[in-house]
Tab-separated table of C-alpha atoms and ligand atoms in Angstrom:
chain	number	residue	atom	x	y	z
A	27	UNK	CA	95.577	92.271	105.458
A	28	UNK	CA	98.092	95.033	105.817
A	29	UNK	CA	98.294	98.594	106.886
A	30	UNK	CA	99.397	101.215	104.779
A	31	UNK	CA	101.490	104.008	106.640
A	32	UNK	CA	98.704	106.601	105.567
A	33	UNK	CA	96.854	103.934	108.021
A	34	UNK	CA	94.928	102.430	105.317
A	35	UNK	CA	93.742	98.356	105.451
A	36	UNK	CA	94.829	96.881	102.493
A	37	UNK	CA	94.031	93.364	101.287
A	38	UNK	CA	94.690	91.443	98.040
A	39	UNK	CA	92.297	89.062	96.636
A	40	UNK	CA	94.465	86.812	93.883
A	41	UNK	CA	93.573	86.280	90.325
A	42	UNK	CA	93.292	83.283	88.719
A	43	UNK	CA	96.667	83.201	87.458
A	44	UNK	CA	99.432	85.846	88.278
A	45	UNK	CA	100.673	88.185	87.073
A	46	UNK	CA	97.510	89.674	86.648
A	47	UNK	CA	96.366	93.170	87.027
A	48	UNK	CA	94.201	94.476	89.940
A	49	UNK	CA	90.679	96.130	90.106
A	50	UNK	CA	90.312	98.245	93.440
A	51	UNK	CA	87.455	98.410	95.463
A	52	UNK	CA	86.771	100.543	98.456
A	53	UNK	CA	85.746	103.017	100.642
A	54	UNK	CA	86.203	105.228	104.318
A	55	UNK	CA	86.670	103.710	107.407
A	56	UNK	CA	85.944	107.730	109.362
A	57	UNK	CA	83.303	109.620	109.771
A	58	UNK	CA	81.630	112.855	111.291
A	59	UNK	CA	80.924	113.656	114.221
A	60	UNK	CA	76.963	112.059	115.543
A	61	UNK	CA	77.159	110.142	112.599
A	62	UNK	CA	74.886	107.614	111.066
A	63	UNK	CA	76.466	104.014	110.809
A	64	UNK	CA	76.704	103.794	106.806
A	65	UNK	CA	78.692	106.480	105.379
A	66	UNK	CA	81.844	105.281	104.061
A	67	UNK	CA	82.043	101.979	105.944
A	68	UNK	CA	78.693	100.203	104.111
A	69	UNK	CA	81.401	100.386	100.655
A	70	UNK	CA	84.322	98.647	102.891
A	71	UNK	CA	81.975	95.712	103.734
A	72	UNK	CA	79.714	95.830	100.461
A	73	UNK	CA	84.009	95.274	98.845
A	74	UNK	CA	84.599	92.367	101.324
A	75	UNK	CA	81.234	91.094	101.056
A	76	UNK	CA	81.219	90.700	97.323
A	77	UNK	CA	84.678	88.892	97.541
A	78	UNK	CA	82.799	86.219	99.753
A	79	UNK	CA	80.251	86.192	97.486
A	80	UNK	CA	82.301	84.753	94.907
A	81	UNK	CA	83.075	81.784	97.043
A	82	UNK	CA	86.587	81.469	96.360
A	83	UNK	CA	85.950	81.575	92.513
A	84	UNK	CA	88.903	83.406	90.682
A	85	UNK	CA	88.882	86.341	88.063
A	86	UNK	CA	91.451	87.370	85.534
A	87	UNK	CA	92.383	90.116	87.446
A	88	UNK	CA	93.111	90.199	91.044
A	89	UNK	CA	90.905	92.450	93.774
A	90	UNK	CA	92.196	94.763	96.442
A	91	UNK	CA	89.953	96.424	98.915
A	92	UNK	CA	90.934	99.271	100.682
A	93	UNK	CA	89.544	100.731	103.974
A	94	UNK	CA	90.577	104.573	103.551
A	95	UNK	CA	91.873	106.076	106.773
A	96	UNK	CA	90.688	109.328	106.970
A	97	UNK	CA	88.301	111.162	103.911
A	98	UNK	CA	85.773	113.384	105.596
A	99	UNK	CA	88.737	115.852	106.934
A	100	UNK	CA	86.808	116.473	110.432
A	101	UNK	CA	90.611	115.978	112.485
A	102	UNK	CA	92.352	118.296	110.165
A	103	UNK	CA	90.216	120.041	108.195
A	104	UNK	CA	91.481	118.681	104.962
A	105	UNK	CA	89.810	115.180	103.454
A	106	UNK	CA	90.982	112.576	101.771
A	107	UNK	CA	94.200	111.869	103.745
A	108	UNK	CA	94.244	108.333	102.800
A	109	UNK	CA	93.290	108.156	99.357
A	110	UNK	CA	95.683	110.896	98.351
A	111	UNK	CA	98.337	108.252	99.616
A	112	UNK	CA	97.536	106.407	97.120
A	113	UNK	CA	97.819	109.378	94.327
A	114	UNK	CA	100.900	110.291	95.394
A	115	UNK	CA	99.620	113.661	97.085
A	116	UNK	CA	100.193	112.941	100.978
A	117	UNK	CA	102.847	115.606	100.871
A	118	UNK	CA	104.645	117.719	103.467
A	119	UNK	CA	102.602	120.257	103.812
A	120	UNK	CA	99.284	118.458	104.574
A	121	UNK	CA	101.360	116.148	107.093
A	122	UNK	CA	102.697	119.309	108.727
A	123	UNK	CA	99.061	120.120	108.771
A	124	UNK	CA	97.800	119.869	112.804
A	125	UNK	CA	94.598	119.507	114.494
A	126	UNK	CA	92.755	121.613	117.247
A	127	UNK	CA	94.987	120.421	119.604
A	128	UNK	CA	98.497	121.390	117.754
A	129	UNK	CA	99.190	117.621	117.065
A	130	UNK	CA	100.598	117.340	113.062
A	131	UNK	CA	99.342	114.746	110.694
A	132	UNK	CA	102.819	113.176	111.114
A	133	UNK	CA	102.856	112.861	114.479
A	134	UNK	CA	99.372	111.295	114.532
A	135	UNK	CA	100.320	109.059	112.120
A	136	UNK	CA	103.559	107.929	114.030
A	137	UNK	CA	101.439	108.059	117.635
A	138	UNK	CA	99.295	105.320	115.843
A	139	UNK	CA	102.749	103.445	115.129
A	140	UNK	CA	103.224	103.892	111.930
A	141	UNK	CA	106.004	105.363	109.911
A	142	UNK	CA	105.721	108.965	107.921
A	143	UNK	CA	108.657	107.991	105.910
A	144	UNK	CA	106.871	104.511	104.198
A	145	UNK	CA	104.152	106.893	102.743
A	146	UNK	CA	105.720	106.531	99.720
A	147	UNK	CA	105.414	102.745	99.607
A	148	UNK	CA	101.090	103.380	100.047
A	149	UNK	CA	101.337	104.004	96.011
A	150	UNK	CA	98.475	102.535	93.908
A	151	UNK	CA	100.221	99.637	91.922
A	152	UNK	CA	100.891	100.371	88.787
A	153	UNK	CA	98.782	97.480	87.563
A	154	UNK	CA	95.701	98.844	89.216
A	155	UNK	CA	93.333	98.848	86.020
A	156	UNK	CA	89.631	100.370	87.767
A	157	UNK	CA	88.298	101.803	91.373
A	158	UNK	CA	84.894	100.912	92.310
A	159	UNK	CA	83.061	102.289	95.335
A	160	UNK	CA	80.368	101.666	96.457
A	161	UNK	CA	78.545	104.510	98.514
A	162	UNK	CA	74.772	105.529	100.072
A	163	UNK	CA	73.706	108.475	97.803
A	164	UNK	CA	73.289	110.598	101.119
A	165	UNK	CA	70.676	112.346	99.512
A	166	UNK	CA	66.929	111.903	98.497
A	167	UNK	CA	67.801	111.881	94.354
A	168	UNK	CA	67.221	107.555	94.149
A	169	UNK	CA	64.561	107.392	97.005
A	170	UNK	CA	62.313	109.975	95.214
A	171	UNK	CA	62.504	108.157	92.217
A	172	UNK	CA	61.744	104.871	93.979
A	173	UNK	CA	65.049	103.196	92.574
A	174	UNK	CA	67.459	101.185	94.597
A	175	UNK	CA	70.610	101.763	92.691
A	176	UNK	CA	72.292	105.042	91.054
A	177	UNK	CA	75.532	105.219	88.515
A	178	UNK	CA	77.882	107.926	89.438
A	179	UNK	CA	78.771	110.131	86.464
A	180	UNK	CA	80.564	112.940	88.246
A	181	UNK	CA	81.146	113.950	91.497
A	182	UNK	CA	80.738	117.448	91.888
A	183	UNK	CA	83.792	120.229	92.609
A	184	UNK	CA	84.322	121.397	96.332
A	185	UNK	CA	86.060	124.262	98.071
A	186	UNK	CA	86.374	124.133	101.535
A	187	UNK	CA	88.125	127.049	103.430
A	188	UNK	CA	88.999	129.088	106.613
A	189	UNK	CA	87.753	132.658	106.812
A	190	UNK	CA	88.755	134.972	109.861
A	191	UNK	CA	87.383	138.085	110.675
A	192	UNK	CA	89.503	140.182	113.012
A	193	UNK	CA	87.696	143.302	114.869
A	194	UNK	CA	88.570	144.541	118.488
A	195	UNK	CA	87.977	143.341	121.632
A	196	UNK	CA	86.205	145.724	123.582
A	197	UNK	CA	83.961	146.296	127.097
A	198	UNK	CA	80.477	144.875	126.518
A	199	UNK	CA	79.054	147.381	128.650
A	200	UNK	CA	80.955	150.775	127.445
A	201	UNK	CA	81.651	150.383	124.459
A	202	UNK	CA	79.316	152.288	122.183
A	203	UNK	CA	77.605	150.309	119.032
A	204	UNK	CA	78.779	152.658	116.277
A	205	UNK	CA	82.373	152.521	118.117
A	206	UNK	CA	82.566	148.448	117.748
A	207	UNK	CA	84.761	146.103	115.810
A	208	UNK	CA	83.022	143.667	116.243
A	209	UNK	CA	83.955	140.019	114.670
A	210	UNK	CA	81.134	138.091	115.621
A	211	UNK	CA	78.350	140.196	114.190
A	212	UNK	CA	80.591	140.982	110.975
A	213	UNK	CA	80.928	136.827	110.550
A	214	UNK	CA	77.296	136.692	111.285
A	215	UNK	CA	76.193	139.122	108.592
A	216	UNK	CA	78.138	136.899	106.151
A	217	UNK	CA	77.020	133.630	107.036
A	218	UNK	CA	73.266	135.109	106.122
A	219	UNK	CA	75.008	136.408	102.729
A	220	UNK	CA	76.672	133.053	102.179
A	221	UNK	CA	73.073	131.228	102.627
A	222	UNK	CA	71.733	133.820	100.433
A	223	UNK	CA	74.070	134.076	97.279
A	224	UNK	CA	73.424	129.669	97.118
A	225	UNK	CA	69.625	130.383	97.046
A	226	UNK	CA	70.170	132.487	94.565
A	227	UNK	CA	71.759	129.756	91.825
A	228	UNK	CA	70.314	126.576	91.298
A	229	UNK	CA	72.387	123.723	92.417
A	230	UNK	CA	74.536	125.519	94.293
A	231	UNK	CA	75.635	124.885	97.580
A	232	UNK	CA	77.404	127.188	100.113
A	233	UNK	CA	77.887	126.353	103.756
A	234	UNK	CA	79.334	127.686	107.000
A	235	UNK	CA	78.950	124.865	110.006
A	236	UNK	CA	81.843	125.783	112.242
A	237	UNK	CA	82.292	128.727	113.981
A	238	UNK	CA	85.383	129.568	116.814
A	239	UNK	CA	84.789	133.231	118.751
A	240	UNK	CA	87.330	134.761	120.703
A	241	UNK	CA	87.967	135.982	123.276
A	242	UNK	CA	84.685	134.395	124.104
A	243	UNK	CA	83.517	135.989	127.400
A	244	UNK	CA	79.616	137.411	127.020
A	245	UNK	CA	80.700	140.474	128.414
A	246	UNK	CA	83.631	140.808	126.160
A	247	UNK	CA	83.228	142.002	122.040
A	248	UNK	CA	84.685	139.530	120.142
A	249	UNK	CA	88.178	140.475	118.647
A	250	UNK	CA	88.483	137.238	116.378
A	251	UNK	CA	86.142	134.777	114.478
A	252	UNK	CA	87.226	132.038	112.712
A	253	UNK	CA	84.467	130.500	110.718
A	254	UNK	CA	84.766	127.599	107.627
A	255	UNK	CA	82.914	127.458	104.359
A	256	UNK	CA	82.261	124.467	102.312
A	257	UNK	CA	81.054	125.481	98.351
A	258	UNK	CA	80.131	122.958	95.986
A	259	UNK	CA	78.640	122.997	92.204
A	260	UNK	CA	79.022	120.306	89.527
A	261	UNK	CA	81.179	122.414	87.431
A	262	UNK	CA	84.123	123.952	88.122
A	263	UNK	CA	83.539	127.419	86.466
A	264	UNK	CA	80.267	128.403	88.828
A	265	UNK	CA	81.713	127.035	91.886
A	266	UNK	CA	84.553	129.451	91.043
A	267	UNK	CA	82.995	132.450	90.352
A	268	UNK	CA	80.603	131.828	93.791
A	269	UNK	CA	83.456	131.483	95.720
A	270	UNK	CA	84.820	134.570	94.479
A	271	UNK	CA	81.903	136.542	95.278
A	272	UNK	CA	81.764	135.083	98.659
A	273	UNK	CA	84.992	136.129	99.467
A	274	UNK	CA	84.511	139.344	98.089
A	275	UNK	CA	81.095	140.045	99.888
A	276	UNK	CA	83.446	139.050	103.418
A	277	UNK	CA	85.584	141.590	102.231
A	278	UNK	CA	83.071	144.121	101.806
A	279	UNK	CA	81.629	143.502	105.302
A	280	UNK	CA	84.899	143.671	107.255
A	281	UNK	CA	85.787	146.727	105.431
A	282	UNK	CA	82.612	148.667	106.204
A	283	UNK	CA	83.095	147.575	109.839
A	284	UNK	CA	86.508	148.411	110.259
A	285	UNK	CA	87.815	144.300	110.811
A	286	UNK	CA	90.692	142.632	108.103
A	287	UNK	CA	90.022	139.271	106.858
A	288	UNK	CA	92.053	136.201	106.357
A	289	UNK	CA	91.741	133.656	104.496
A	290	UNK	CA	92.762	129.891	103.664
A	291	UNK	CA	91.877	127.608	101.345
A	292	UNK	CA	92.340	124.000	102.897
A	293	UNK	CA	90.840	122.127	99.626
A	294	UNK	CA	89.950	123.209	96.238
A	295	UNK	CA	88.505	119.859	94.390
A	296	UNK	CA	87.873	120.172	90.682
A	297	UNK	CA	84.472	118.160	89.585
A	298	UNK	CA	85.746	114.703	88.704
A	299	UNK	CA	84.287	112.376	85.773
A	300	UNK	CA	83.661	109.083	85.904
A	301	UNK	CA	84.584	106.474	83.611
A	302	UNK	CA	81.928	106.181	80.951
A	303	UNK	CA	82.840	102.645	80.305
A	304	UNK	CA	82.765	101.038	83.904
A	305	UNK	CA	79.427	103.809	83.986
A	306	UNK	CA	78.020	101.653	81.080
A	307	UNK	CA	78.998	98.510	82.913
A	308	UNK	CA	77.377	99.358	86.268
A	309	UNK	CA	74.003	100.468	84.219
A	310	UNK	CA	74.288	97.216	82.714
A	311	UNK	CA	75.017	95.608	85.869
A	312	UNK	CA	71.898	97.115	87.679
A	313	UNK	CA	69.701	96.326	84.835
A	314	UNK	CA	70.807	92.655	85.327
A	315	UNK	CA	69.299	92.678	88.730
A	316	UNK	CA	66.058	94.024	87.507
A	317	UNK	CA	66.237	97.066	88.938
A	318	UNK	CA	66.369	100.360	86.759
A	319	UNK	CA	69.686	102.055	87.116
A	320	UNK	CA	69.700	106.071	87.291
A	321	UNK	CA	72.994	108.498	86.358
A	322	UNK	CA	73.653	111.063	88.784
A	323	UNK	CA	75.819	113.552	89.675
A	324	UNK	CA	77.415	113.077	93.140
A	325	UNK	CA	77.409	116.188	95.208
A	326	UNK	CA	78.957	114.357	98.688
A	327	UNK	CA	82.903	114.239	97.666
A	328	UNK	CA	84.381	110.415	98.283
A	329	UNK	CA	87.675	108.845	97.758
A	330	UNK	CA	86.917	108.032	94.066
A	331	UNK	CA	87.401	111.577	93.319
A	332	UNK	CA	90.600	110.839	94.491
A	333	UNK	CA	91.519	107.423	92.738
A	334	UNK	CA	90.383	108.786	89.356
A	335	UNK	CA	94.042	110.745	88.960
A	336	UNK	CA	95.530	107.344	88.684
A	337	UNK	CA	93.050	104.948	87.212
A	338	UNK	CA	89.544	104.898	85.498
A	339	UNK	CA	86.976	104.805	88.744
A	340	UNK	CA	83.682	104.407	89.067
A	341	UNK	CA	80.719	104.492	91.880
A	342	UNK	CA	77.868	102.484	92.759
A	343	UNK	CA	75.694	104.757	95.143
A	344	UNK	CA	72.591	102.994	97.654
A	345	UNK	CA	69.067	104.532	97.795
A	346	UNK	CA	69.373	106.791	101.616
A	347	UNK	CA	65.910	106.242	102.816
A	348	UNK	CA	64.606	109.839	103.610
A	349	UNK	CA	67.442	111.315	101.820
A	350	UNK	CA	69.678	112.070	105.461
A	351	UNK	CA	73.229	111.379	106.031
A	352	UNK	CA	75.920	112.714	108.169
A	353	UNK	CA	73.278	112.591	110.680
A	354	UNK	CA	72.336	109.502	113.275
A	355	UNK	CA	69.102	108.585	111.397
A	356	UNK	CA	71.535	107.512	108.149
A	357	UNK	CA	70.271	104.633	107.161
A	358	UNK	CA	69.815	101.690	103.730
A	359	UNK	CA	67.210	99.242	103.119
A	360	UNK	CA	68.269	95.523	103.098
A	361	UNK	CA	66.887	95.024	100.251
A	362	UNK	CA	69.435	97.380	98.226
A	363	UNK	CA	72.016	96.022	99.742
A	364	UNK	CA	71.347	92.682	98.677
A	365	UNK	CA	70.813	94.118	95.227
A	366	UNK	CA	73.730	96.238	95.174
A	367	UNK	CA	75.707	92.856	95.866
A	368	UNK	CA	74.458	90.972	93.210
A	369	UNK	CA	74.839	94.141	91.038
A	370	UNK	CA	78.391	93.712	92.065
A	371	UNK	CA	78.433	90.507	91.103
A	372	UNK	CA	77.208	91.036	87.733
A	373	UNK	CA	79.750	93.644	86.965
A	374	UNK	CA	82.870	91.547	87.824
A	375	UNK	CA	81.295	89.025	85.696
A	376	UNK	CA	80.867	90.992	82.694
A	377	UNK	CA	83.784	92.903	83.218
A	378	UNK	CA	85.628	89.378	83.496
A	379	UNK	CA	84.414	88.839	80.117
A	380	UNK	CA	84.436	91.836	78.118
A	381	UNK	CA	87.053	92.786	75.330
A	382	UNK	CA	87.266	96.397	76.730
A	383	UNK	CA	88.620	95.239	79.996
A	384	UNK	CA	90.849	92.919	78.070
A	385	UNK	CA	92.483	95.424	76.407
A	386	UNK	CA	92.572	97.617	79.666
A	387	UNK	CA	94.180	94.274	81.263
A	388	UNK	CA	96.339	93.775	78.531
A	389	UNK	CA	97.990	97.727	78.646
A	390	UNK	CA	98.301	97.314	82.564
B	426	LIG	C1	82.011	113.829	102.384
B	426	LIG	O1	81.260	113.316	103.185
B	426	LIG	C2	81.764	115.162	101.925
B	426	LIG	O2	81.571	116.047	102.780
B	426	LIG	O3	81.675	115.367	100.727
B	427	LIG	MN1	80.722	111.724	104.716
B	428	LIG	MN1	81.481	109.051	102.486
């Protein structure tokens, strides 16, 4: 096993004869603050557990799992730090990126002892043919329907971004209410508004969960307020135009109280496809196991989003009993695990032997 300088754990399984080209399989090694214990790290052991499963059998093409470093963006705000090593996409700016305590991506990465300058070297071979994932669906979609296993078709586009809304600080106590600049109470008029406009349109989601006041005395008006909002859709156009109109009703609202707004966009994610071929193979796959397989649209964002610049990739997502994640009661049934490794199973099989993959092999 190795370690990428994005901080990435790398391993190569061999193929039965080399050269040979390489499917990928992996998954997070973060997570969120009071998380559950699944998120991300259930598709890094699911990708070494189905190598032991094969018990030291060989496949035409080799397998490399990969434990991504850092893909919910919690330190810096911006996700997918380790996958985008992999794309090519770990560039200056995002290392020059730095955390609430002024500490840079590139000096966290070389504090960890590794080197910013071998980033280059974390490149996704060129003979990489297919990324698999495996994933819980972190949302109620496969328990509802009673099925243990879903086929990713999409995952769905995401903005995430800073928004700051500067008033005045002023005394608590003299300081008239029609006389106030007040930041806090213009940021709290558009979180309701943000909340609002994604009740408003089906399947969208808007959401502000971080919120930074300053000066932050109770007896002071707060000056500035730095707030975040994460907006997601399945398409690209809607998630757009909502974002637009957020921004524009935050305008609005610091205009008519007198504030300025900035803003900055830390990540605008288009909605990714999957590959309809491995998507027909992991249907297949589930169907082998005798459970009924079910397409869905991801609307958590994962490292395959990420992977599918470079090469076809596909997901595999687990039923989340009661539909939570990023939460401590996060949780899979044993059962769908088990299936979800034989499912595995079944695809490398049938990928092993199908003339599609072949060919795939063969252009690699
Ligand atoms: C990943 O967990 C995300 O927030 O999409
Ligand atoms: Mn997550
Ligand atoms: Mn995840």
């Amino acid at each position: 096993m190795t370690v990428d300088a994005a901080g990435n754990l790398r391993a190569l399984y061999a193929a039965a004869e080399s050269p040979a080209p390489r499917m990928v399989l992996g998954s997070h090694l973060d997570t969120v603050p009071n998380a559950g214990a699944y998120d991300g790290v259930l598709g890094v052991v699911m990708a070494v557990a189905l190598l032991e499963s094969l018990g030291g059998r060989r496949l035409p093409f080799a397998i490399e799992v990969v434990g991504f470093s850092e893909e919910e963006g919690v330190r810096f705000g911006i996700p997918f730090i380790g996958s985008r090593a992999l794309v090519g996409r770990l560039d200056d700016e995002l290392l020059d990126r730095k955390d609430a305590n002024g500490i840079s991506v590139r000096t966290a990465i070389t504090n960890f002892g590794l080197n910013p300058a071998e980033i280059p070297r974390a490149m996704l071979s060129h003979d990489a043919i297919a990324y698999l994932e495996f994933h819980i669906e972190q949302g109620p979609v496969l328990a509802s329907l009673g099925r243990s296993l879903g086929a990713v078709d999409a995952i769905a586009a995401q903005t995430r971004m800073e928004c700051e809304f500067l008033g005045r600080a002023n005394h608590a106590g003299t300081t008239p209410m029609h006389l106030r600049h007040d930041a806090l109470a213009a940021a709290a008029e558009w979180i309701v508004a943000v909340e609002c406009t994604a009740h408003n349109q089906p399947g969208l989601v808007a959401t502000v969960a971080q919120i930074a006041a300053k000066p932050g005395a109770s007896n002071v008006i707060a000056a500035e307020v730095r707030v975040t909002l994460d907006v997601r859709y399945k398409s690209d156009d809607i998630r757009d135009r909502a974002l637009g109109y957020l921004v524009q009703q935050a305008q609005e609202i610091a205009e008519r109280r007198g504030l300025t707004l900035g803003q900055n966009v830390l990540l605008s994610q288009r909605a990714v496809a999957m590959d309809p071929y491995l998507i027909d193979q992991i249907q297949e796959a589930i169907r082998s196991t005798g459970c009924q397989p079910h397409r869905m649209t991801s609307g958590a964002g994962h490292d395959a989003m990420i992977l599918a610049e470079k090469t076809p990739a596909a997901m595999i997502f687990l039923r989340s009993p009661g539909g939570i994640s990023h939460d401590p009661a996060e949780s899979v049934e044993v059962e769908d695990v088990a299936k979800a490794l034989e499912c595995g199973l079944h695809l490398l099989d049938q990928l092993a032997s199908s003339s599609e993959f072949q060919k795939r092999m063969c252009r690699a």
